[in-house]
Tab-separated table of C-alpha atoms in Angstrom:
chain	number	residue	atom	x	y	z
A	1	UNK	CA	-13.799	-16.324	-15.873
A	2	UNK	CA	-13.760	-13.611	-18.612
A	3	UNK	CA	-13.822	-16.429	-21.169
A	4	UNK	CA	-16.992	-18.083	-19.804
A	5	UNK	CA	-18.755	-14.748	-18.434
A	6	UNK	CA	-19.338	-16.218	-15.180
A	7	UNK	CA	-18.952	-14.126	-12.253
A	8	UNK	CA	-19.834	-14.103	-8.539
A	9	UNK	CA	-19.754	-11.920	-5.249
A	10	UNK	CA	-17.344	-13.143	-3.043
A	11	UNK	CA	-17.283	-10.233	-0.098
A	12	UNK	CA	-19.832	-7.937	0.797
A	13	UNK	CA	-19.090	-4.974	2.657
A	14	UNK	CA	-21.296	-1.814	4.060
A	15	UNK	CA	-18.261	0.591	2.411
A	16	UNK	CA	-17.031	1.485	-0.073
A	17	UNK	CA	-13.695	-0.788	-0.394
A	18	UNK	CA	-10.376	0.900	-1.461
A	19	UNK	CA	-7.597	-1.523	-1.578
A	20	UNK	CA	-7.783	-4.985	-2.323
A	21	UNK	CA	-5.332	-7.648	-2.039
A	22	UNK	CA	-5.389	-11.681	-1.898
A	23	UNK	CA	-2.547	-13.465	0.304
A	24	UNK	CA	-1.125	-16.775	-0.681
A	25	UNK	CA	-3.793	-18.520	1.277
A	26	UNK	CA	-6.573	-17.193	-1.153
A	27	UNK	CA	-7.911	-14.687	1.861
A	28	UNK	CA	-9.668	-11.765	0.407
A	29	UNK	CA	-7.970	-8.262	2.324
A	30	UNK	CA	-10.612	-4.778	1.637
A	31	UNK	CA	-9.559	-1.627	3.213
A	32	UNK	CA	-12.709	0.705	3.952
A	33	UNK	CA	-11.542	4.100	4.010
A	34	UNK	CA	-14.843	5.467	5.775
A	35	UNK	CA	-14.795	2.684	8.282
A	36	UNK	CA	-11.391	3.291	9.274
A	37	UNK	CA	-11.142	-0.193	8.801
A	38	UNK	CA	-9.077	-3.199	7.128
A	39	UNK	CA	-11.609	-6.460	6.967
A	40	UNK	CA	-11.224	-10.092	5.233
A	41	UNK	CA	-12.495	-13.076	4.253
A	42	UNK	CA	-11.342	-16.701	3.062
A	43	UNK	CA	-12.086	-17.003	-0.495
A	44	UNK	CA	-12.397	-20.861	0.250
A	45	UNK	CA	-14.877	-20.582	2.224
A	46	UNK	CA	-18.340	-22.388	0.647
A	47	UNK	CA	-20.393	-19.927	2.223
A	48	UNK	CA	-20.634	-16.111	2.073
A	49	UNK	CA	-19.141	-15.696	5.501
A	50	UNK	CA	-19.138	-12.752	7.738
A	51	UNK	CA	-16.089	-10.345	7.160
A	52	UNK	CA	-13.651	-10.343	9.865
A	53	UNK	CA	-11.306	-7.558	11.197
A	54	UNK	CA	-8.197	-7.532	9.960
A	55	UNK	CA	-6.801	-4.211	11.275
A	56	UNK	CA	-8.759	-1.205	12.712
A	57	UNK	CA	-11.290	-0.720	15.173
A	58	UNK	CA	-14.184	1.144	13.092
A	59	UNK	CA	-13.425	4.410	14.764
A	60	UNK	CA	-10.776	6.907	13.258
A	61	UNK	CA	-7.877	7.382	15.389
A	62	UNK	CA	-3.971	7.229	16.034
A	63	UNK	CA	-3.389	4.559	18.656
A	64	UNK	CA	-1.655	1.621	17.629
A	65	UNK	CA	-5.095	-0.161	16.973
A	66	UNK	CA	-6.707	2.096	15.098
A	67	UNK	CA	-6.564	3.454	11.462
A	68	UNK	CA	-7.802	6.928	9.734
A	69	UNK	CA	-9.006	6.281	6.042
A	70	UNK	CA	-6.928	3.255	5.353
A	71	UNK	CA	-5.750	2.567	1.612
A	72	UNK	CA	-3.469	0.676	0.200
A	73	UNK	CA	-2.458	-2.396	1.605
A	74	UNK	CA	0.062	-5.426	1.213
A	75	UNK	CA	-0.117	-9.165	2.548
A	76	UNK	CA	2.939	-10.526	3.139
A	77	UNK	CA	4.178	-14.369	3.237
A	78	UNK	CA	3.962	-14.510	6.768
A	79	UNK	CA	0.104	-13.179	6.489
A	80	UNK	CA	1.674	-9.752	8.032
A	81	UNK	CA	-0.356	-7.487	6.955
A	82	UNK	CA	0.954	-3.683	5.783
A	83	UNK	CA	-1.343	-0.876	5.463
A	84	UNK	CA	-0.768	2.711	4.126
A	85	UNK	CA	-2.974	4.588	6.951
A	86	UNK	CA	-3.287	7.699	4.991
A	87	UNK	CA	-4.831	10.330	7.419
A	88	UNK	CA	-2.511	9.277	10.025
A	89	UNK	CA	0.465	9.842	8.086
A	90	UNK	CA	1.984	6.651	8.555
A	91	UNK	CA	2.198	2.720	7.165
A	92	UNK	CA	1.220	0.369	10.106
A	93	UNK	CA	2.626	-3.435	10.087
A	94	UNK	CA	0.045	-5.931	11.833
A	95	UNK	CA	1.430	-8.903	12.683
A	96	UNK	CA	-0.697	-12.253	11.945
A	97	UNK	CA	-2.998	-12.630	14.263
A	98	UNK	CA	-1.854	-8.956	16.006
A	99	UNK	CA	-4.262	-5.996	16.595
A	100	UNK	CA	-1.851	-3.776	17.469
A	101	UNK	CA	0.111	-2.105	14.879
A	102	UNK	CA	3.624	-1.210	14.541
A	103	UNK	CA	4.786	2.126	12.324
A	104	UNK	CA	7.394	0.972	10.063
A	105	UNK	CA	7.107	4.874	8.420
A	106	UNK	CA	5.958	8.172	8.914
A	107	UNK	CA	4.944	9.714	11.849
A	108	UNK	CA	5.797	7.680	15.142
A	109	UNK	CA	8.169	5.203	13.133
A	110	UNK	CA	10.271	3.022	15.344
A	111	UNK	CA	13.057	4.838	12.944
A	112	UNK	CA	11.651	8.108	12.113
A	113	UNK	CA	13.509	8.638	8.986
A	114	UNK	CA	10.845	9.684	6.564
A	115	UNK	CA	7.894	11.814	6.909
A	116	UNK	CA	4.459	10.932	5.007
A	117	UNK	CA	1.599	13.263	3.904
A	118	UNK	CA	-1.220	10.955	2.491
A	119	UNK	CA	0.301	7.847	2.137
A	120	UNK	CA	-2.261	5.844	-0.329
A	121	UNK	CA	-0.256	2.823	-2.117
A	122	UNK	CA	2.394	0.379	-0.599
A	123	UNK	CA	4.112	-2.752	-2.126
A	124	UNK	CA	6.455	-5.185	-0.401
A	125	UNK	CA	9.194	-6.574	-2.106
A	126	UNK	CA	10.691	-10.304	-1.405
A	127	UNK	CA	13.903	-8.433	0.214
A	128	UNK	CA	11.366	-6.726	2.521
A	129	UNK	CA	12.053	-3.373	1.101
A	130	UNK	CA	9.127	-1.115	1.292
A	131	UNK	CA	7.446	1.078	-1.533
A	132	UNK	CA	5.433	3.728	-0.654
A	133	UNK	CA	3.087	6.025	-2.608
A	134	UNK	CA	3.385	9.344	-0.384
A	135	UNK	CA	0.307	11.609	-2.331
A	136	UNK	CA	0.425	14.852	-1.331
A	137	UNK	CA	4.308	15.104	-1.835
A	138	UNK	CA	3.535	13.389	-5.587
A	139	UNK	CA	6.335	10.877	-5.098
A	140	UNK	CA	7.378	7.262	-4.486
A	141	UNK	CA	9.542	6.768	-1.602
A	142	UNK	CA	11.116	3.245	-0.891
A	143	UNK	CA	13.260	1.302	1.809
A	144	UNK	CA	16.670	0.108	2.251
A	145	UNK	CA	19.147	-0.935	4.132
A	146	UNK	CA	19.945	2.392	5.008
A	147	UNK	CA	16.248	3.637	5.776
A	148	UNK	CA	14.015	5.254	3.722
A	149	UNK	CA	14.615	7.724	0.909
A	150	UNK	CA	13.057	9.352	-1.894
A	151	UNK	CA	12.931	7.277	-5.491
A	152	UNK	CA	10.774	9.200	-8.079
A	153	UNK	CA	9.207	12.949	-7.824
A	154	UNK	CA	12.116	14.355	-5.134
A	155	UNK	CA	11.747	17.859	-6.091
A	156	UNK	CA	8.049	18.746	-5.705
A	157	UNK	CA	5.367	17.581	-8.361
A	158	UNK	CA	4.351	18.347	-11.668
A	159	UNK	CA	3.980	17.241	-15.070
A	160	UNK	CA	7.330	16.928	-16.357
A	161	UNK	CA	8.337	13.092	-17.574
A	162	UNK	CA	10.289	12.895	-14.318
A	163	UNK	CA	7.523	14.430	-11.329
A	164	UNK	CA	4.214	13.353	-10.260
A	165	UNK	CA	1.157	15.093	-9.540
A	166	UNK	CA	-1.301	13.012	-6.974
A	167	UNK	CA	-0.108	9.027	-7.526
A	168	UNK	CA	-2.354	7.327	-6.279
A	169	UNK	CA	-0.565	3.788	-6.620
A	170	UNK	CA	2.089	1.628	-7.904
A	171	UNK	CA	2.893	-1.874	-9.020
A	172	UNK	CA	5.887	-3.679	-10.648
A	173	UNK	CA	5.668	-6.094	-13.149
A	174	UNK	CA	8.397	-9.666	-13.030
A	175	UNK	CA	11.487	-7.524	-14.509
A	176	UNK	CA	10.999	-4.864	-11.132
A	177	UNK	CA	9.807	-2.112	-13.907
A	178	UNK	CA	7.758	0.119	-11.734
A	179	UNK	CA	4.388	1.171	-12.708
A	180	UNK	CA	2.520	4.380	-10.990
A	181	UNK	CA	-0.837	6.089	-11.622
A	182	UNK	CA	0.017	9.875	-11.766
A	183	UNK	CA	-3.539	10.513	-11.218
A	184	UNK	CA	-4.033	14.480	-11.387
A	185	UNK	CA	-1.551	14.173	-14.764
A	186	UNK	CA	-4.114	12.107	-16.375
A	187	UNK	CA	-1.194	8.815	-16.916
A	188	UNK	CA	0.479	6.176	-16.045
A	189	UNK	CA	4.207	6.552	-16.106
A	190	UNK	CA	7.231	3.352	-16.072
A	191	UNK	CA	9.962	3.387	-13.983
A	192	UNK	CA	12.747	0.968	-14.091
A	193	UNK	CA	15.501	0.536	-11.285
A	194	UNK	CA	19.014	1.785	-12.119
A	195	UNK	CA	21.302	-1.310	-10.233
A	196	UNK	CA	23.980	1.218	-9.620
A	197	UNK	CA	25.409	2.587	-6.119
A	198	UNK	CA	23.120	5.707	-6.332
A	199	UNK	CA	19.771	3.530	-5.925
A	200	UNK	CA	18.319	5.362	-8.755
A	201	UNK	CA	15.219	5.101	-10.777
A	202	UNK	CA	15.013	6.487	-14.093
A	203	UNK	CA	11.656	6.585	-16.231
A	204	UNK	CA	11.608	4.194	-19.237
């Protein structure tokens, strides 16, 4: 596309549109924040299709079928769909074709082992192991076999080559070398996973 400058819309939406993310059937995911919504829309389609509801009701709330300034969000193979509800505290799992949501962290978790405060970015690995951006506590928390614990920024934030200040989101690239926007320190720091017992990371 870049090559031949040709571009075209492909969703419209009456929000502004956080996180995006494209499952392995080439549907289009867009979390509206102000919407307290999740929408999508099959990128195969011929037309310009109305959105439909992924997740979320429109109106902010805590029940299992609602959302409060959604953000990130993650598509799994079996079109689950995983979204970091920020305000709420917590990362809801919607099941394909599910409205209701189940926690998987934070605040009403099935196994309340970690507690959120702005969760904004969440990937899913292929072991199902979760990584979650947790803002406000400027650190990267992930899964495991044992629960949840903390992975970078454990000791409060700040600018030092080990801390965060405000991520905002993460990504990994094909040798699992972790990749996080330390927004309010003006970067964007590495991380690569230590394969010893401790479960370390350790900046590169």
């Amino acid at each position: 596309i870049a090559e031949t400058n040709t571009f075209a819309t492909v969703m419209n939406v009456n929000s502004s549109c956080y996180g995006l993310f494209v499952d392995i059937n080439d549907t289009l995911y867009c979390s509206m924040p102000h919407h307290h919504q999740v929408v999508k829309r099959s990128l195969n389609d011929s037309e310009m299709t109305s959105n439909r509801v992924a997740a979320g009701t429109g109106n902010k709330g805590n029940d299992s079928n609602q959302l409060n300034q959604p953000h990130g969000i993650f598509v799994d193979v079996n079109l689950d769909l995983y979204v970091a509800d920020c305000l709420n505290k917590r990362v809801q799992l919607f099941q394909s074709g599910e409205s209701n949501g189940i926690t998987v962290a934070g605040y009403a978790s099935l196994k309340p082992t970690i507690t959120l405060h702005w969760p904004t970015g969440i990937i899913l690995d292929a072991e199902k192991y979760l990584f979650i951006v947790d803002q406000l506590s400027s650190r990267i928390v992930g899964s495991s076999l044992n629960g949840f614990r903390c992975l970078v920024g454990c000791y409060g934030g700040g600018g030092q080559s080990n801390k965060l200040s405000g991520p905002l989101s993460l990504s990994f690239d094909r040798s699992g070398n972790m990749f996080v926007t330390d927004t309010s320190n003006h970067r964007i720091q590495k991380f690569f996973l230590m394969k010893d017992s401790f479960g370390k990371l350790k900046k590169s």
